Amino acid sequence: MANEQGPDTPFGHAMRSFFQFDPSYIPLNHGSFGTYPKSVKDRLRYIQDISELRPDTFFRYELPRYIDSARAAIAGFLGVDAGECVFVPNATTGINTVLRNLVFKEGDVIVYFSTIYGACEKTVEYLKETTPVESARIKLSYPVEDDDLISKFQGKIKQLNSEGKRPRVAIFDTVSSLPGVRVPWEKMVKVCKEEEVLSVIDGAHGIGHLDLKLGDVQPDFFVSNCHKWLYVPRGCAIFYVPQRNHHLIRTSIPTSHGFEPFPAESQEVLFNPLPAGNRSYFIGLFQFVGTSDVGPYLCIEEALRFRQEVCGGDRQIMDYCENLSYEGGRKVAETLGTEVMENSTKTLTKCCMTNVKLPVRIGEGQGEVKETDAFAVVAWLAQKLNEEYNMFAPPFYHEGHIWVRFSSQIYLEMDDFAGGAQAYKELCERVGRGEYRT
């Protein structure tokens, strides 16, 4: 294991020694790909090493026990039953697993917001091509009040019902990606229960980021990337399906050896080459989904240990990151002469990411950027920030303005946000001079 100083190490730059960053790199975008401590890296390498000593022994006989132990650890962390938790590579896979298992009929509708993660929206579009399902897209223009969002959501469901449609599924985030804002997902789950709509939660920015209280909220389906905010290697996500909905999940994606077709006359029993076990059908579906590097799944326990013993626990991590995000966002806005994306009740920033408007004017006048060039400017800003400043915080276009999303983390301090603000101030001045066109 890497040397550790213990829970007395202050959050901020002192914590960088636990991670693997290039000394000159400023990581302001933990939200996209995350990272993990050196001790977790040691665990990952250990798993990879022992899997090569006796590959058949590991994958056939030892791996199921390792995964059971990791499932038990993550279930305890979330406050749910281990028999309701399995691992998938990422949140996109989890969302696809739900949507591709459900059997849609004429009149069924998938409800979602315009801020849905792009890959998930494309999944909905694909299902519209291949099944009878329809979709209802609710337009959001941030900043949005929580009550207004809930009202739009409930209103759309009631409208569909009045039209004779069946709102079958609703997809929504815990914290959306772009913009990176806290979503009142717990209240939306309650609406889904009242309206008899299946809630499918894209918690990509969930576990390790928010106090989820998953056992209390009890959504119908929930998936969250462990490799973003929980300090687990890529790719690893927890897929939670409560016992009441296990019958809806017939197969993993892709279908593998755990799948058992419904019996049919004269059909031979399909051979499963893996050793039999006493696990439920649901758990068995995901026990072995093709040959892959499962090392990240088996790093869960070390990541949880690091968070508790080195960092002092999740409450300390979340409090530091949320406070830094809040104060850092305001520092960036002050430097740029703009504003933080926030609503009147200040719920959008109750997370570890903040969004700040960039001083780039969209329009047709001198020094302004045509709306048709907005995405080209976003791409130019991202590339120049990375290449010339050795840092990254993603810019994005939303409702007539270009914004930037900053992620906070235990290895960052205020001067990192200040550095990002200064870099963006200089780059936006260059945009005003038209340099993005060259």
Coordinates of C-alpha atoms in Angstrom, one line a residue:
M1 CA 0.0 0.0 0.0
A2 CA 1.1 3.6 -0.6
N3 CA 2.2 5.5 2.5
E4 CA -0.7 7.3 4.2
Q5 CA -0.7 10.2 6.7
G6 CA -4.1 9.4 8.2
P7 CA -7.2 11.6 8.7
D8 CA -5.2 14.5 10.0
T9 CA -4.0 15.4 6.5
P10 CA -5.8 18.6 5.6
F11 CA -8.0 18.7 2.5
G12 CA -6.5 20.8 -0.3
H13 CA -3.1 20.6 -2.0
A14 CA -1.7 18.3 0.8
M15 CA -4.1 15.6 -0.5
R16 CA -2.6 15.6 -4.0
S17 CA 0.2 13.4 -2.6
F18 CA -2.4 10.6 -2.3
F19 CA -3.3 10.8 -6.0
Q20 CA -1.3 10.4 -9.2
F21 CA -1.5 13.8 -10.9
D22 CA 1.2 15.4 -13.0
P23 CA 2.6 18.1 -10.6
S24 CA 1.8 20.9 -13.0
Y25 CA -1.7 19.8 -13.9
I26 CA -4.8 21.5 -12.4
P27 CA -7.7 19.0 -12.4
L28 CA -10.9 21.1 -12.3
N29 CA -13.1 18.5 -13.9
H30 CA -13.3 15.6 -11.5
G31 CA -17.0 15.2 -12.6
S32 CA -16.2 13.7 -16.0
F33 CA -13.8 10.9 -15.4
G34 CA -12.9 11.1 -11.7
T35 CA -9.7 9.7 -10.4
Y36 CA -8.6 7.4 -7.6
P37 CA -5.9 7.3 -4.8
K38 CA -2.6 5.4 -5.0
S39 CA -3.8 2.8 -2.5
V40 CA -6.8 2.0 -4.7
K41 CA -4.4 1.8 -7.7
D42 CA -2.4 -0.8 -5.6
R43 CA -5.5 -2.8 -5.0
L44 CA -6.4 -2.7 -8.8
R45 CA -2.9 -3.9 -9.7
Y46 CA -3.1 -6.7 -7.1
I47 CA -6.4 -7.9 -8.5
Q48 CA -5.0 -7.8 -12.1
D49 CA -1.9 -9.7 -10.9
I50 CA -3.7 -12.5 -9.1
S51 CA -6.1 -13.0 -12.0
E52 CA -3.1 -13.9 -14.1
L53 CA -1.7 -16.5 -11.7
R54 CA -4.5 -19.0 -12.4
P55 CA -6.9 -17.4 -14.8
D56 CA -9.5 -20.2 -14.8
T57 CA -9.4 -20.5 -11.1
F58 CA -9.9 -16.8 -10.7
F59 CA -12.7 -16.2 -13.2
R60 CA -14.6 -19.4 -12.5
Y61 CA -14.3 -19.9 -8.8
E62 CA -12.8 -16.9 -7.0
L63 CA -14.4 -14.0 -8.8
P64 CA -17.9 -14.6 -7.6
R65 CA -16.8 -14.5 -4.0
Y66 CA -14.9 -11.3 -4.6
I67 CA -17.9 -9.6 -6.3
D68 CA -20.2 -10.7 -3.5
S69 CA -18.0 -9.0 -1.0
A70 CA -17.9 -5.8 -3.0
R71 CA -21.6 -5.9 -3.5
A72 CA -22.1 -6.3 0.3
A73 CA -19.8 -3.3 1.0
I74 CA -21.5 -1.0 -1.5
A75 CA -25.0 -2.0 -0.4
G76 CA -24.1 -1.2 3.2
F77 CA -22.8 2.2 2.1
L78 CA -26.1 2.9 0.3
G79 CA -28.4 1.5 3.0
V80 CA -29.9 -1.2 0.8
D81 CA -29.9 -5.0 0.5
A82 CA -26.9 -6.6 -1.2
G83 CA -29.3 -8.8 -3.2
E84 CA -30.5 -5.6 -4.9
C85 CA -27.1 -4.4 -6.1
V86 CA -25.0 -5.5 -9.1
F87 CA -22.1 -4.0 -11.0
V88 CA -22.1 -2.6 -14.5
P89 CA -19.3 -0.7 -16.3
N90 CA -21.0 2.7 -16.3
A91 CA -24.3 4.6 -15.8
T92 CA -25.0 4.5 -19.6
T93 CA -25.0 0.7 -19.5
G94 CA -27.3 0.7 -16.5
I95 CA -29.8 3.0 -18.1
N96 CA -29.7 0.9 -21.3
T97 CA -30.2 -2.3 -19.2
V98 CA -33.5 -0.9 -17.8
L99 CA -34.9 0.5 -21.0
R100 CA -34.0 -2.5 -23.2
N101 CA -35.5 -4.9 -20.7
L102 CA -38.9 -3.2 -20.5
V103 CA -41.5 -4.4 -23.0
F104 CA -43.2 -1.3 -24.5
K105 CA -46.7 -1.2 -26.0
E106 CA -48.6 1.2 -28.1
G107 CA -49.3 4.4 -26.1
D108 CA -46.3 3.9 -23.8
V109 CA -44.2 7.1 -23.3
I110 CA -40.7 7.7 -21.9
V111 CA -40.6 11.1 -20.1
Y112 CA -37.4 13.0 -19.7
F113 CA -35.8 16.5 -19.5
S114 CA -33.9 18.3 -22.1
T115 CA -30.8 18.2 -19.8
I116 CA -30.7 14.4 -20.0
Y117 CA -27.2 12.9 -20.7
G118 CA -26.8 12.7 -24.5
A119 CA -26.1 9.0 -24.7
C120 CA -29.4 8.3 -22.7
E121 CA -31.4 10.5 -25.0
K122 CA -30.0 8.6 -28.0
T123 CA -31.0 5.4 -26.4
V124 CA -34.6 6.7 -26.2
E125 CA -34.4 7.7 -29.9
Y126 CA -33.2 4.2 -30.8
L127 CA -36.1 2.6 -28.9
K128 CA -38.5 4.8 -30.7
E129 CA -37.2 3.4 -34.0
T130 CA -37.4 -0.3 -32.8
T131 CA -40.4 -0.4 -30.4
P132 CA -43.8 1.3 -30.2
V133 CA -42.7 3.6 -27.4
E134 CA -43.0 7.4 -27.7
S135 CA -41.1 10.1 -25.8
A136 CA -42.0 13.4 -24.1
R137 CA -39.1 15.8 -23.7
I138 CA -39.6 18.5 -21.1
K139 CA -37.6 21.7 -21.9
L140 CA -35.5 23.2 -19.1
S141 CA -33.8 26.5 -19.2
Y142 CA -31.6 27.0 -16.2
P143 CA -31.5 28.5 -13.6
V144 CA -34.8 26.7 -12.6
E145 CA -36.6 26.7 -9.3
D146 CA -37.2 23.2 -7.9
D147 CA -40.9 23.8 -7.5
D148 CA -41.2 24.8 -11.2
L149 CA -39.3 21.7 -12.3
I150 CA -41.6 19.5 -10.3
S151 CA -44.6 21.3 -11.6
K152 CA -43.5 20.9 -15.2
F153 CA -42.8 17.2 -14.6
Q154 CA -46.1 16.5 -12.9
G155 CA -47.9 18.6 -15.5
K156 CA -46.5 16.6 -18.4
I157 CA -47.5 13.3 -16.8
K158 CA -51.0 14.5 -16.3
Q159 CA -51.2 15.9 -19.8
L160 CA -50.1 12.6 -21.3
N161 CA -52.7 10.7 -19.2
S162 CA -55.4 13.1 -20.4
E163 CA -54.4 12.4 -24.0
G164 CA -54.9 8.7 -23.4
K165 CA -51.2 7.9 -23.4
R166 CA -49.4 5.9 -20.7
P167 CA -46.3 7.6 -19.2
R168 CA -44.5 4.4 -18.5
V169 CA -41.0 5.5 -17.5
A170 CA -39.4 8.8 -16.4
I171 CA -35.6 9.3 -16.6
F172 CA -33.9 11.9 -14.5
D173 CA -30.7 12.8 -12.8
T174 CA -29.4 13.2 -9.2
V175 CA -27.0 15.9 -10.5
S176 CA -27.2 16.7 -14.2
S177 CA -24.1 16.8 -16.3
L178 CA -24.2 20.0 -18.3
P179 CA -25.2 22.1 -16.5
G180 CA -23.8 20.5 -13.3
V181 CA -26.7 21.2 -11.0
R182 CA -28.5 19.4 -8.1
V183 CA -31.8 18.0 -9.2
P184 CA -34.7 17.4 -6.7
W185 CA -34.7 13.7 -7.7
E186 CA -36.1 12.5 -4.4
K187 CA -39.3 14.6 -4.9
M188 CA -39.5 13.4 -8.4
V189 CA -39.4 9.7 -7.3
K190 CA -42.3 10.5 -5.0
V191 CA -44.3 12.0 -8.0
C192 CA -43.5 8.8 -10.0
K193 CA -45.0 6.7 -7.2
E194 CA -48.1 8.8 -7.0
E195 CA -48.6 8.7 -10.8
E196 CA -47.6 5.0 -11.2
V197 CA -44.6 5.8 -13.4
L198 CA -41.4 3.8 -13.2
S199 CA -38.5 6.0 -12.0
V200 CA -35.2 5.4 -13.7
I201 CA -32.5 7.5 -12.0
D202 CA -29.3 8.4 -13.8
G203 CA -27.2 8.9 -10.7
A204 CA -23.9 9.2 -12.7
H205 CA -23.0 12.0 -10.3
G206 CA -24.5 10.4 -7.3
I207 CA -22.6 8.0 -5.1
G208 CA -19.8 9.7 -3.2
H209 CA -21.2 13.1 -4.3
L210 CA -24.5 13.3 -2.4
D211 CA -26.0 11.7 0.7
L212 CA -28.3 9.5 -1.3
K213 CA -30.4 7.8 1.4
L214 CA -31.3 5.3 -1.3
G215 CA -33.0 2.9 1.0
D216 CA -35.3 5.6 2.1
V217 CA -36.1 7.1 -1.3
Q218 CA -36.7 3.7 -3.0
P219 CA -36.6 4.5 -6.7
D220 CA -37.6 1.8 -9.2
F221 CA -34.1 1.7 -10.8
F222 CA -30.9 3.5 -9.9
V223 CA -27.5 3.5 -11.4
S224 CA -24.4 5.5 -10.3
N225 CA -20.8 5.7 -11.4
C226 CA -18.4 4.7 -8.7
H227 CA -15.5 5.9 -10.8
K228 CA -16.6 9.6 -10.7
W229 CA -16.9 10.6 -7.0
L230 CA -16.3 7.4 -5.0
Y231 CA -12.5 7.1 -5.9
V232 CA -12.9 3.8 -7.8
P233 CA -11.1 3.1 -11.1
R234 CA -12.9 3.3 -14.4
G235 CA -15.3 1.8 -15.3
C236 CA -17.5 0.8 -12.4
A237 CA -21.1 1.6 -11.6
I238 CA -23.5 0.3 -9.1
F239 CA -26.9 -0.8 -10.5
Y240 CA -29.7 -0.9 -7.9
V241 CA -33.0 -2.7 -8.6
P242 CA -35.3 -3.3 -5.6
Q243 CA -36.6 -6.8 -5.2
R244 CA -40.1 -5.7 -6.3
N245 CA -38.7 -5.0 -9.8
H246 CA -36.4 -7.9 -10.3
H247 CA -39.0 -9.6 -12.6
L248 CA -38.6 -6.7 -15.0
I249 CA -34.9 -7.3 -15.6
R250 CA -34.7 -10.5 -17.7
T251 CA -31.2 -10.0 -19.1
S252 CA -27.9 -8.1 -18.6
I253 CA -26.7 -6.0 -21.5
P254 CA -25.1 -7.8 -23.4
T255 CA -27.0 -11.0 -22.7
S256 CA -24.6 -13.5 -21.2
H257 CA -24.5 -17.0 -19.5
G258 CA -26.8 -16.0 -16.6
F259 CA -29.8 -15.6 -18.9
E260 CA -32.4 -18.3 -18.7
P261 CA -35.1 -18.2 -21.5
F262 CA -38.7 -19.0 -20.6
P263 CA -39.3 -22.7 -21.1
A264 CA -40.8 -23.8 -24.4
E265 CA -41.9 -27.1 -25.6
S266 CA -39.1 -29.3 -27.1
Q267 CA -36.5 -26.7 -26.3
E268 CA -33.3 -28.0 -24.9
V269 CA -31.8 -26.5 -21.8
L270 CA -29.1 -24.1 -22.7
F271 CA -25.7 -24.9 -21.2
N272 CA -24.1 -22.5 -18.7
P273 CA -20.4 -23.2 -18.5
L274 CA -20.0 -21.4 -15.2
P275 CA -20.1 -23.1 -11.9
A276 CA -23.6 -23.2 -10.3
G277 CA -24.3 -21.1 -7.2
N278 CA -27.1 -20.3 -4.9
R279 CA -27.4 -16.6 -6.0
S280 CA -30.7 -15.2 -7.2
Y281 CA -31.5 -15.0 -10.9
F282 CA -31.0 -11.3 -10.8
I283 CA -27.6 -11.5 -9.3
G284 CA -26.6 -14.4 -11.6
L285 CA -27.4 -12.3 -14.7
F286 CA -24.6 -9.9 -13.8
Q287 CA -22.1 -12.2 -12.2
F288 CA -20.2 -12.7 -15.5
V289 CA -21.1 -10.6 -18.5
G290 CA -18.4 -11.5 -20.9
T291 CA -14.6 -11.5 -20.3
S292 CA -13.5 -8.1 -19.1
D293 CA -11.2 -6.4 -16.5
V294 CA -13.4 -6.6 -13.4
G295 CA -10.6 -5.1 -11.2
P296 CA -12.4 -1.8 -10.7
Y297 CA -15.4 -3.6 -9.1
L298 CA -13.1 -5.2 -6.6
C299 CA -11.7 -1.9 -5.5
I300 CA -14.9 -0.8 -3.8
E301 CA -13.8 -1.8 -0.3
E302 CA -10.4 -0.1 -0.6
A303 CA -12.0 3.1 -1.8
L304 CA -14.5 3.1 1.1
R305 CA -11.6 2.4 3.5
F306 CA -9.7 5.4 2.1
R307 CA -12.7 7.7 2.4
Q308 CA -13.2 6.7 6.1
E309 CA -9.7 6.2 7.4
V310 CA -7.7 8.8 5.4
C311 CA -10.4 11.4 4.7
G312 CA -12.4 11.1 7.9
G313 CA -15.7 9.9 6.3
D314 CA -18.1 10.9 3.6
R315 CA -19.7 13.8 5.5
Q316 CA -16.3 15.6 5.7
I317 CA -15.6 15.0 2.0
M318 CA -18.9 16.2 0.9
D319 CA -18.9 19.3 3.1
Y320 CA -15.5 20.4 2.0
C321 CA -16.3 19.8 -1.7
E322 CA -19.7 21.5 -1.6
N323 CA -18.3 24.5 0.3
L324 CA -15.3 24.9 -2.0
S325 CA -17.6 24.6 -5.0
Y326 CA -19.9 27.3 -3.6
E327 CA -17.1 29.7 -2.7
G328 CA -15.0 28.9 -5.8
G329 CA -17.9 29.5 -8.1
R330 CA -18.3 33.0 -6.7
K331 CA -14.6 33.7 -7.0
V332 CA -14.7 32.7 -10.7
A333 CA -17.8 34.9 -11.3
E334 CA -16.2 37.8 -9.6
T335 CA -13.1 37.5 -11.7
L336 CA -15.1 37.2 -14.9
G337 CA -17.6 39.9 -14.0
T338 CA -20.5 37.4 -14.6
E339 CA -22.7 35.2 -12.4
V340 CA -23.1 31.7 -11.0
M341 CA -26.0 29.6 -12.2
E342 CA -28.3 29.5 -9.2
N343 CA -32.0 29.7 -8.3
S344 CA -33.6 31.8 -5.5
T345 CA -33.6 28.9 -3.0
K346 CA -30.0 28.1 -3.8
T347 CA -30.6 24.4 -4.4
L348 CA -28.7 24.1 -7.7
T349 CA -25.4 24.5 -6.0
K350 CA -26.0 22.0 -3.2
C351 CA -23.5 19.7 -4.8
C352 CA -19.8 19.5 -5.7
M353 CA -20.0 21.3 -9.1
T354 CA -20.7 24.9 -10.0
N355 CA -21.5 26.6 -13.3
V356 CA -20.3 30.2 -14.2
K357 CA -21.4 32.3 -17.1
L358 CA -18.5 33.2 -19.4
P359 CA -18.1 36.8 -20.6
V360 CA -18.8 35.9 -24.2
R361 CA -21.7 37.7 -25.9
I362 CA -23.9 35.9 -28.4
G363 CA -25.1 38.1 -31.1
E364 CA -24.3 39.8 -34.5
G365 CA -22.4 42.9 -33.3
Q366 CA -18.8 43.8 -33.0
G367 CA -16.9 41.4 -30.6
E368 CA -19.9 39.1 -30.4
V369 CA -20.2 35.5 -31.3
K370 CA -22.8 34.3 -33.8
E371 CA -25.1 31.7 -32.3
T372 CA -24.2 29.4 -35.1
D373 CA -20.5 29.6 -33.9
A374 CA -21.3 28.9 -30.3
F375 CA -20.3 25.2 -30.4
A376 CA -17.1 26.0 -32.3
V377 CA -16.2 28.5 -29.6
V378 CA -16.9 25.9 -26.9
A379 CA -14.6 23.5 -28.6
W380 CA -11.9 26.1 -29.1
L381 CA -12.0 27.2 -25.4
A382 CA -11.8 23.6 -24.2
Q383 CA -8.8 22.8 -26.4
K384 CA -6.9 26.0 -25.6
L385 CA -7.5 25.6 -21.9
N386 CA -6.1 22.1 -22.0
E387 CA -3.2 22.8 -24.3
E388 CA -2.0 26.2 -23.1
Y389 CA -2.9 26.2 -19.4
N390 CA -2.6 22.5 -18.5
M391 CA -6.0 22.4 -16.8
F392 CA -9.5 21.5 -17.7
A393 CA -13.0 22.7 -16.8
P394 CA -15.6 22.0 -19.5
P395 CA -17.3 25.0 -21.3
F396 CA -20.8 24.4 -22.6
Y397 CA -23.6 26.3 -24.4
H398 CA -26.9 26.5 -22.7
E399 CA -29.9 28.7 -23.7
G400 CA -28.1 31.6 -25.4
H401 CA -25.0 31.7 -23.1
I402 CA -21.7 29.9 -22.8
W403 CA -20.9 28.6 -19.3
V404 CA -18.1 26.7 -17.7
R405 CA -18.5 23.9 -15.1
F406 CA -16.0 23.6 -12.3
S407 CA -15.8 20.4 -10.1
S408 CA -14.5 20.7 -6.6
Q409 CA -12.6 17.9 -4.8
I410 CA -10.5 17.3 -1.7
Y411 CA -7.2 17.9 -3.5
L412 CA -8.2 21.4 -4.7
E413 CA -8.1 24.9 -3.1
M414 CA -9.5 28.3 -3.8
D415 CA -6.3 29.3 -5.8
D416 CA -7.1 26.5 -8.3
F417 CA -10.4 28.1 -9.0
A418 CA -8.7 31.5 -9.2
G419 CA -6.3 30.1 -11.8
G420 CA -9.1 28.7 -13.8
A421 CA -10.9 32.0 -13.7
Q422 CA -7.9 33.9 -14.9
A423 CA -7.3 31.4 -17.7
Y424 CA -10.9 31.7 -18.9
K425 CA -10.8 35.5 -18.6
E426 CA -7.8 35.6 -21.0
L427 CA -9.3 33.1 -23.4
C428 CA -12.7 34.9 -23.5
E429 CA -10.8 38.1 -24.4
R430 CA -9.3 36.2 -27.3
V431 CA -12.7 35.0 -28.4
G432 CA -13.8 38.6 -28.5
R433 CA -11.0 39.3 -30.9
G434 CA -12.1 36.4 -33.1
E435 CA -9.1 34.1 -32.6
Y436 CA -11.4 31.1 -32.5
R437 CA -11.9 31.5 -36.2
T438 CA -8.2 30.9 -37.1

